[in-house]
């Protein structure tokens, strides 16, 4: 089948490549000319393990191509997936201007039936608004459908998630749309055995926001437990292990740390709270989830200040800038909270990340970056761990101690065994552990 994907970011490019690998012929559209130029040269605008090879393979086999022309994309296929960004708006609500723009442009280019599929994460009832927009901008009375097909992939394991989804959720309101989406996904269903859930559009939209908000709730819950652990002399890692083995709870998203970040959880929780408020429901639980996440970072900052006493002039080595390992994405990463504050306090910052340095440098030019964690820690008064990259987990701690000026580690990811680190002579502060 032919498929058009609009937006070639983390979701659009991975989804398009996955569809192509399944045997469909995919045209990816993006209005960022530099991205399309890179993709045509088989250079990846984002980092995702295995993506470059798979893009190159499908381009060579003529199942994947790229364009900046939305008109070409509209003419190309009956099904058009919208995978553009939905960043946070000024009061936490989702900014839907990119989705609306695509809806308008597709409507103006349409000459035959089209199915517009919301792949982007959008608030419930966006489908209704999209339908109204398309109807308004259509030049003549052409039939069309809108559907919701939220994406659940995770950066860092995006390809794996795309090929082996836990479930495929689609929201439709016509048989034609349901049949088309089922046909598109049939090869993936056959191969992965995953469930295909068909529901109405509002339910599909809400499934995405509810899922992300629930996962964020799990993270804030364990971070709150970590605070109690510190007060009570308990170990949150052991508590989480004990909880996670209960099949009703599960071990995922029960890792205490500096709080959730990334391009999805913060904005999706904000958008869900905002949407619930608008609908007339005060989602107090999620407001507390947001509050715990914010204070978790503040609490870590207090630990840094406590250790250093005076931050001014101290060399701080920050290990990890991406919001999690396996990605170059720094959107809402903890590093964006800590680094500006430490800069303001007069710290001399030394930064390391294996792949996110370029993205970070774009936001904060002029900082010093190093090639390895050890080089970064040279002469440091304190090491701050923000991303548990394998290179950090595998650090030679004896060498680290030797290279630092003062052996102090503030570990926002509970990377090391506190006992081992202490025995080596470090002052070590992590999250929720005695
Ligand atoms: N990143 C994730 O892990 C993830 C996971 C699940 C869902 N989502 C959701 O998917 C959506 C996309 O996220 P992302 O991380 O891929 O975003 P992204 O910012 O990486 O990519 C969005 C792309 O859309 C392009 N774009 C914007 N307006 C356009 C237009 N009018 N025409 C053509 N292209 C346009 C941008 O140039 C950009 O390349 C968001 O709603 C996000 O919440 C993201």
Short mmCIF file of N, CA, C and O in Angstrom, two decimals, residues 2-6 25-29 63-67 69 72-74 76-77:
data_model
loop_
_atom_site.label_atom_id
_atom_site.label_comp_id
_atom_site.label_asym_id
_atom_site.label_seq_id
_atom_site.Cartn_x
_atom_site.Cartn_y
_atom_site.Cartn_z
N UNK A 2 0.28 2.34 -0.45
CA UNK A 2 1.01 3.61 -0.41
C UNK A 2 0.60 4.37 0.86
O UNK A 2 -0.60 4.41 1.19
N UNK A 3 1.58 4.97 1.51
CA UNK A 3 1.30 5.71 2.74
C UNK A 3 2.12 7.02 2.73
O UNK A 3 3.28 7.02 2.35
N UNK A 4 1.47 8.10 3.19
CA UNK A 4 2.20 9.36 3.37
C UNK A 4 2.33 9.63 4.87
O UNK A 4 1.37 9.44 5.62
N UNK A 5 3.52 10.07 5.25
CA UNK A 5 3.73 10.45 6.65
C UNK A 5 4.16 11.91 6.66
O UNK A 5 5.13 12.27 5.96
N UNK A 6 3.49 12.74 7.41
CA UNK A 6 3.89 14.15 7.49
C UNK A 6 4.59 14.39 8.83
O UNK A 6 4.01 14.14 9.89
N UNK A 25 4.80 1.27 0.46
CA UNK A 25 5.62 2.30 -0.19
C UNK A 25 5.30 3.63 0.48
O UNK A 25 4.14 4.06 0.50
N UNK A 26 6.32 4.24 1.07
CA UNK A 26 6.09 5.37 1.97
C UNK A 26 6.76 6.65 1.46
O UNK A 26 7.92 6.62 1.07
N UNK A 27 5.98 7.73 1.50
CA UNK A 27 6.56 9.04 1.20
C UNK A 27 6.52 9.87 2.48
O UNK A 27 5.45 10.08 3.07
N UNK A 28 7.68 10.31 2.94
CA UNK A 28 7.76 11.14 4.16
C UNK A 28 7.87 12.60 3.78
O UNK A 28 8.73 12.97 2.97
N UNK A 29 7.02 13.42 4.38
CA UNK A 29 7.00 14.85 4.09
C UNK A 29 7.46 15.63 5.32
O UNK A 29 7.01 15.32 6.43
N UNK A 63 11.18 1.77 -1.48
CA UNK A 63 9.93 1.80 -0.71
C UNK A 63 9.85 3.03 0.20
O UNK A 63 8.85 3.22 0.88
N UNK A 64 10.90 3.83 0.22
CA UNK A 64 10.91 4.98 1.12
C UNK A 64 11.52 6.18 0.40
O UNK A 64 12.61 6.07 -0.17
N UNK A 65 10.78 7.30 0.41
CA UNK A 65 11.34 8.51 -0.21
C UNK A 65 10.90 9.74 0.59
O UNK A 65 10.05 9.63 1.49
N UNK A 66 11.47 10.88 0.25
CA UNK A 66 11.28 12.08 1.07
C UNK A 66 10.97 13.30 0.20
O UNK A 66 11.48 13.41 -0.91
N UNK A 67 10.16 14.19 0.74
CA UNK A 67 9.84 15.42 0.01
C UNK A 67 9.48 16.54 0.99
O UNK A 67 9.12 16.26 2.14
N UNK A 69 7.17 18.65 -0.15
CA UNK A 69 5.90 19.11 -0.73
C UNK A 69 4.71 18.35 -0.14
O UNK A 69 4.51 17.16 -0.36
N UNK A 72 2.50 16.97 -2.89
CA UNK A 72 2.96 15.67 -3.40
C UNK A 72 2.52 14.56 -2.44
O UNK A 72 2.04 13.50 -2.85
N UNK A 73 2.66 14.83 -1.14
CA UNK A 73 2.27 13.86 -0.12
C UNK A 73 0.78 13.56 -0.18
O UNK A 73 0.35 12.42 -0.02
N UNK A 74 -0.01 14.60 -0.43
CA UNK A 74 -1.46 14.42 -0.47
C UNK A 74 -1.88 13.61 -1.71
O UNK A 74 -2.77 12.76 -1.64
N UNK A 76 -0.01 11.45 -3.19
CA UNK A 76 0.68 10.16 -3.20
C UNK A 76 -0.17 9.01 -2.65
O UNK A 76 -0.19 7.92 -3.22
N UNK A 77 -0.88 9.23 -1.55
CA UNK A 77 -1.52 8.08 -0.88
C UNK A 77 -2.89 8.44 -0.31
O UNK A 77 -3.17 9.60 -0.01
#
